[in-house]
Structure formats: structure tokens, C-alpha cells
Amino acid sequence: MADYNLGTVVFVVSFLLAELPSQLVSKKLGPDRWIPIQIVLWSLVAISQCAITTRAGFLFTRSLLGLLEGGFIPDIVLWLSYFYTSHELPIRLRYELLIVLFPLVLSVVDIHSYFWTTLSITSIITSLLAFALLHLRGVYDWAGWRWLFFVEGLITLSVGLASFFNMPASATQTKTWFRPKGMFTDREVGIIVNRVLRDDPSKGDMNNREGITLQRLWEVFKEYDLWPMYILGIVGFIPQGPVSAYWTLTLRSLGFNPFVTNLLTIPSVCC
């Protein structure tokens, strides 16, 4: 339990420390490049967890996962802002996160689904997948949890590699050697660009490969009207965080085996 507690703290601290640096890198390289790199790197770390044999290895991989995943959501928000207006972005964000993380669920999720619905569906599928993979215990003398890390890491890796070919830099930059006709017609490109600029004219001089200077970063920090949102972002998940983090351990302490424990997490997601 002590190691699990420490691993959880290491992951969260690393996650928070990576938020701002990841966004700076994303703005410089372009989110269409940085996000696929993030996914591929953290999938490789996730796969490597199947070979963990020491406490130090466990803590090291938890830290790496936190550092690589930390800026993922704000980077996705930045990328989507190139295509959608501020009124469309919240719903589209929920859908696009599902595309990147859980493409197998798209057949049952509508584009206007709400975040908690998609999150519940993906959590259910993850629990069912874990239930199946844990039954591989003993195959090639591997424990079930090693198979879990290995297979789920491979799934994430395949999504990350596919992201390199499916995340255009912007609505006007969708033509590539493997997609010579692009994703949109000239008329559609004009509509997308005009709608986004009318909603936020400041995006007109924004380059998706332009880094952020310290002066601009300081100007953003001085926008005190946004501070309440930052505080809500920090404390908003405190009530449910510990419960979700320790739910499986709680079920195990009640005497349920690992297979039943994974299935028993499903009702908590549906409620």
C-alpha cells in the first residue's frame, strides 16, 4: 500500500509539473506533431511496465507517465481551437478526446454525446478488457497484470502512430503526400477559417508553429478574472479522486479476486 500511495503521488506531481512545459513545446512544434509524439512515448512507457521487477522501476515509470501525459488535454484544446469556435469547442473536445484515446468506441457514441457518457462507456470497456487480459495469467509464464500493460500499451501505440497521419496542422494544411486532395474542399476551408476568425479575430495573427515568449506568458498570468477557473480546476476533482484511485484496492481488501474486482468497478461508473 505504501508503494502504491507513493506511486500515485509521484504520478500526480509529475503530471502537474508537465502541464505548462508541454503546452510551450506544443505551441512551438505544433500540436499536430507534439500530441502524436506524446501518445507514442507514453505508450512505450506503458508497455515497459510489463517488465517491472523493482520498486524503483515502478516509481520511475509512474513519473515518466505523468510527465508525458501532463499536457495532453490542454494540447488537444489548442489543436481543436484551430477548427472550432468557442461555442462549439466544449462538445467537440469531449468527442475528439474519445477519438484519440478510444477509437473502438466511436461506433456507439454520437458526436453530440456528453463527456460523462463517453467516459463511462470507455471505463466500462477498459474494465471488460482488463477482465479478459488478466485471464492470460500463466501464458509464457507472465502474470496477468503484465499482459494488461503490454496489450493496452500496444493499443495506445497504434493510436499514437495513426495520429501522425490523421491530425492536420490546420484546416488550410490538410494536403500531404498520402492525402493529396486534403480533408476539405476549398469552399469548406473558407467556411471553417471565416467562422473561427469571426468568433475570435485574435487568431488571425496566430501561427501554429510559433513559440510563446515570456512576456506573453506573463500577460496571460495577469488575467486575474481567470484565476477562479484555475482554482476550480485544482479542487474540482478532489472529492472523487481518492475514491476512484483506491476503489479497486478497497474491493480487493473486501476479499474479491482481481477478475471480479475489475467487473465490480463497472457499476460505480454507471451510477
Coordinates of C-alpha atoms in Angstrom, one line a residue:
M1 CA 0.0 0.0 0.0
A2 CA 2.8 2.4 0.8
D3 CA 4.4 1.9 -2.6
Y4 CA 1.0 2.5 -4.3
N5 CA 0.5 5.7 -2.4
L6 CA 3.9 6.9 -3.3
G7 CA 3.4 5.9 -6.9
T8 CA 0.1 7.9 -7.0
V9 CA 1.8 11.0 -5.6
V10 CA 4.7 10.7 -8.0
F11 CA 2.4 10.5 -11.0
V12 CA 0.2 13.4 -9.9
V13 CA 3.1 15.7 -9.1
S14 CA 4.8 14.8 -12.4
F15 CA 1.6 15.3 -14.3
L16 CA 1.2 18.8 -12.8
L17 CA 4.8 19.8 -13.4
A18 CA 4.5 18.8 -17.1
E19 CA 1.4 20.9 -17.8
L20 CA 3.0 24.2 -18.7
P21 CA 6.2 22.9 -20.4
S22 CA 4.2 20.6 -22.6
Q23 CA 2.0 23.5 -23.8
L24 CA 5.1 25.6 -24.6
V25 CA 6.5 22.7 -26.6
S26 CA 3.2 22.1 -28.3
K27 CA 2.9 25.8 -29.3
K28 CA 6.5 25.7 -30.8
L29 CA 6.3 22.4 -32.6
G30 CA 2.6 22.4 -33.3
P31 CA 0.1 20.3 -31.5
D32 CA -0.4 18.1 -34.6
R33 CA 3.2 17.0 -34.2
W34 CA 3.6 17.1 -30.4
I35 CA 0.4 15.2 -29.5
P36 CA 1.3 12.1 -31.6
I37 CA 4.8 12.1 -30.1
Q38 CA 3.3 12.3 -26.6
I39 CA 1.0 9.3 -27.2
V40 CA 3.7 7.2 -28.8
L41 CA 6.2 8.0 -25.9
W42 CA 3.7 7.3 -23.1
S43 CA 2.5 4.1 -24.8
L44 CA 6.1 2.9 -24.9
V45 CA 6.5 3.6 -21.2
A46 CA 3.1 1.9 -20.6
I47 CA 4.4 -1.2 -22.4
S48 CA 7.6 -1.2 -20.5
Q49 CA 5.6 -1.6 -17.3
C50 CA 5.1 -5.2 -18.1
A51 CA 8.8 -5.7 -17.3
I52 CA 8.8 -4.0 -13.9
T53 CA 10.6 -6.0 -11.3
T54 CA 11.7 -3.4 -8.7
R55 CA 10.2 -0.6 -6.7
A56 CA 12.5 2.0 -8.4
G57 CA 11.3 0.8 -11.8
F58 CA 7.7 1.3 -10.7
L59 CA 8.2 4.8 -9.4
F60 CA 10.3 5.7 -12.5
T61 CA 7.6 4.7 -15.0
R62 CA 4.9 6.4 -12.9
S63 CA 6.9 9.6 -13.1
L64 CA 7.5 9.2 -16.8
L65 CA 3.8 8.6 -17.5
G66 CA 2.9 11.7 -15.5
L67 CA 5.4 13.9 -17.4
L68 CA 4.3 12.6 -20.8
E69 CA 0.5 12.7 -20.2
G70 CA 0.5 16.0 -18.3
G71 CA 0.0 18.4 -21.1
F72 CA -2.1 16.2 -23.3
I73 CA -5.6 17.7 -22.6
P74 CA -4.5 21.4 -23.0
D75 CA -2.6 20.4 -26.1
I76 CA -5.8 18.9 -27.5
V77 CA -7.7 22.1 -26.7
L78 CA -5.1 24.1 -28.5
W79 CA -5.3 21.9 -31.6
L80 CA -9.1 21.9 -31.7
S81 CA -9.2 25.7 -31.4
Y82 CA -7.8 25.9 -34.9
F83 CA -11.0 24.3 -36.2
Y84 CA -13.9 25.2 -33.9
T85 CA -15.5 28.3 -32.4
S86 CA -15.5 28.9 -28.7
H87 CA -19.2 27.8 -28.6
E88 CA -18.5 24.5 -30.4
L89 CA -15.3 23.6 -28.7
P90 CA -16.6 22.2 -25.4
I91 CA -18.7 19.5 -27.0
R92 CA -16.2 18.8 -29.8
L93 CA -13.4 18.5 -27.2
R94 CA -15.3 15.7 -25.5
Y95 CA -15.7 13.9 -28.8
E96 CA -12.1 14.4 -30.1
L97 CA -10.6 13.1 -26.8
L98 CA -12.6 10.0 -27.4
I99 CA -11.3 9.7 -31.0
V100 CA -7.7 9.9 -29.9
L101 CA -7.9 7.7 -26.8
F102 CA -10.6 5.2 -27.5
P103 CA -11.4 4.9 -31.3
L104 CA -13.1 1.5 -30.8
V105 CA -16.0 3.1 -29.0
L106 CA -16.9 5.5 -31.9
S107 CA -19.4 3.1 -33.3
V108 CA -21.7 3.5 -30.3
V109 CA -21.1 7.2 -29.4
D110 CA -22.8 10.1 -31.2
I111 CA -20.8 13.3 -31.9
H112 CA -23.1 15.3 -29.5
S113 CA -22.6 12.9 -26.6
Y114 CA -21.6 14.4 -23.3
F115 CA -18.3 13.9 -21.6
W116 CA -19.5 11.8 -18.7
T117 CA -21.4 9.4 -21.1
T118 CA -18.3 8.8 -23.2
L119 CA -16.1 8.5 -20.1
S120 CA -18.5 5.9 -18.6
I121 CA -18.5 3.9 -21.8
T122 CA -14.8 3.8 -22.2
S123 CA -14.3 3.0 -18.5
I124 CA -16.7 0.0 -18.9
I125 CA -14.8 -1.2 -22.0
T126 CA -11.5 -0.8 -20.1
S127 CA -12.8 -2.9 -17.2
L128 CA -14.0 -5.6 -19.5
L129 CA -10.7 -5.6 -21.4
A130 CA -8.8 -5.9 -18.1
F131 CA -11.0 -8.8 -17.0
A132 CA -10.1 -10.7 -20.2
L133 CA -6.4 -9.8 -20.2
L134 CA -5.9 -10.8 -16.5
H135 CA -7.1 -14.3 -17.5
L136 CA -3.9 -14.6 -19.6
R137 CA -2.1 -15.3 -16.3
G138 CA 0.5 -18.1 -16.9
V139 CA 0.7 -17.6 -20.6
Y140 CA 4.5 -17.6 -21.3
D141 CA 4.9 -17.5 -17.5
W142 CA 3.7 -14.0 -17.4
A143 CA 1.4 -12.6 -14.7
G144 CA -2.0 -11.3 -15.8
W145 CA -1.1 -7.7 -15.0
R146 CA 2.0 -7.9 -17.3
W147 CA -0.3 -8.8 -20.2
L148 CA -2.6 -6.0 -19.2
F149 CA 0.2 -3.4 -19.5
F150 CA 1.6 -4.9 -22.7
V151 CA -1.7 -5.2 -24.7
E152 CA -3.2 -1.9 -23.6
G153 CA 0.2 -0.2 -24.3
L154 CA 0.2 -1.7 -27.8
I155 CA -3.4 -0.4 -28.4
T156 CA -2.3 3.1 -27.4
L157 CA 0.8 2.8 -29.5
S158 CA -1.2 2.0 -32.6
V159 CA -3.4 5.1 -31.9
G160 CA -0.4 7.3 -31.5
L161 CA 1.1 6.1 -34.8
A162 CA -2.2 6.7 -36.6
S163 CA -2.4 10.2 -35.1
F164 CA 0.7 11.2 -37.1
F165 CA -1.4 10.8 -40.3
N166 CA -4.8 12.0 -39.0
M167 CA -4.0 15.3 -37.2
P168 CA -3.6 18.1 -39.8
A169 CA -1.8 21.3 -38.7
S170 CA -4.9 23.4 -39.5
A171 CA -7.9 23.5 -41.8
T172 CA -5.7 25.0 -44.5
Q173 CA -2.9 22.4 -44.2
T174 CA -4.6 19.0 -44.7
K175 CA -2.9 18.1 -48.0
T176 CA 0.0 15.8 -47.7
W177 CA 1.8 13.1 -49.8
F178 CA -0.6 10.4 -48.5
R179 CA -3.6 12.7 -48.7
P180 CA -3.1 14.8 -51.9
K181 CA -6.7 16.0 -52.0
G182 CA -6.8 17.1 -48.4
M183 CA -9.7 16.7 -46.0
F184 CA -11.8 19.7 -47.1
T185 CA -12.7 21.4 -50.4
D186 CA -11.6 25.0 -50.9
R187 CA -15.2 26.1 -50.1
E188 CA -15.2 24.2 -46.8
V189 CA -11.7 25.6 -45.9
G190 CA -13.0 29.1 -46.4
I191 CA -16.1 28.4 -44.2
I192 CA -14.0 26.9 -41.4
V193 CA -11.4 29.7 -41.4
N194 CA -14.0 32.5 -41.6
R195 CA -16.1 31.1 -38.8
V196 CA -13.2 30.7 -36.5
L197 CA -11.8 34.2 -37.2
R198 CA -15.2 35.8 -36.7
D199 CA -15.5 34.1 -33.3
D200 CA -12.0 35.2 -32.3
P201 CA -10.2 37.7 -34.5
S202 CA -7.0 37.4 -32.5
K203 CA -6.4 34.0 -34.1
G204 CA -5.8 35.8 -37.4
D205 CA -2.1 36.5 -36.4
M206 CA -1.6 33.2 -34.6
N207 CA 1.0 30.8 -36.1
N208 CA 0.6 27.2 -35.2
R209 CA 4.4 26.8 -35.2
E210 CA 5.1 29.9 -33.1
G211 CA 6.5 29.7 -29.6
I212 CA 5.3 31.7 -26.7
T213 CA 7.5 34.4 -25.3
L214 CA 7.9 35.1 -21.6
Q215 CA 6.2 38.4 -22.0
R216 CA 3.1 36.9 -23.5
L217 CA 3.1 34.2 -20.8
W218 CA 3.2 36.9 -18.1
E219 CA 0.3 38.8 -19.8
V220 CA -1.8 35.6 -19.6
F221 CA -0.9 35.1 -16.0
K222 CA -2.0 38.6 -15.1
E223 CA -5.6 37.9 -16.3
Y224 CA -6.9 37.7 -12.8
D225 CA -10.5 37.1 -13.9
L226 CA -9.4 33.6 -14.9
W227 CA -7.9 32.7 -11.6
P228 CA -11.2 31.4 -10.1
M229 CA -11.3 28.9 -13.0
Y230 CA -7.8 27.8 -12.2
I231 CA -8.8 27.2 -8.6
L232 CA -11.8 25.2 -9.6
G233 CA -9.6 23.1 -11.9
I234 CA -7.4 22.3 -9.0
V235 CA -10.0 21.4 -6.4
G236 CA -12.8 20.2 -8.6
F237 CA -11.8 16.5 -8.7
I238 CA -10.6 16.3 -5.1
P239 CA -13.8 14.7 -3.8
Q240 CA -13.8 11.9 -6.4
G241 CA -10.1 11.5 -6.9
P242 CA -9.2 9.4 -3.8
V243 CA -12.3 7.2 -4.2
S244 CA -11.6 6.4 -7.8
A245 CA -7.8 5.9 -7.2
Y246 CA -8.4 3.5 -4.3
W247 CA -11.6 1.8 -5.4
T248 CA -10.0 -1.4 -6.7
L249 CA -7.8 -1.7 -3.7
T250 CA -10.9 -1.3 -1.5
L251 CA -12.7 -4.1 -3.3
R252 CA -9.6 -6.3 -3.0
S253 CA -9.5 -5.7 0.7
L254 CA -13.1 -6.9 0.9
G255 CA -12.0 -10.3 -0.4
F256 CA -12.8 -10.1 -4.1
N257 CA -10.3 -11.6 -6.6
P258 CA -8.8 -9.4 -9.3
F259 CA -11.2 -10.6 -12.0
V260 CA -14.4 -9.8 -10.0
T261 CA -12.8 -6.6 -8.8
N262 CA -12.5 -5.3 -12.4
L263 CA -16.1 -6.1 -13.1
L264 CA -17.3 -4.5 -9.9
T265 CA -15.8 -1.2 -11.0
I266 CA -18.4 -1.0 -13.8
P267 CA -21.5 -0.2 -11.6
S268 CA -19.6 2.7 -10.0
V269 CA -19.0 4.1 -13.4
C270 CA -22.6 3.8 -14.5
C271 CA -24.0 5.5 -11.4

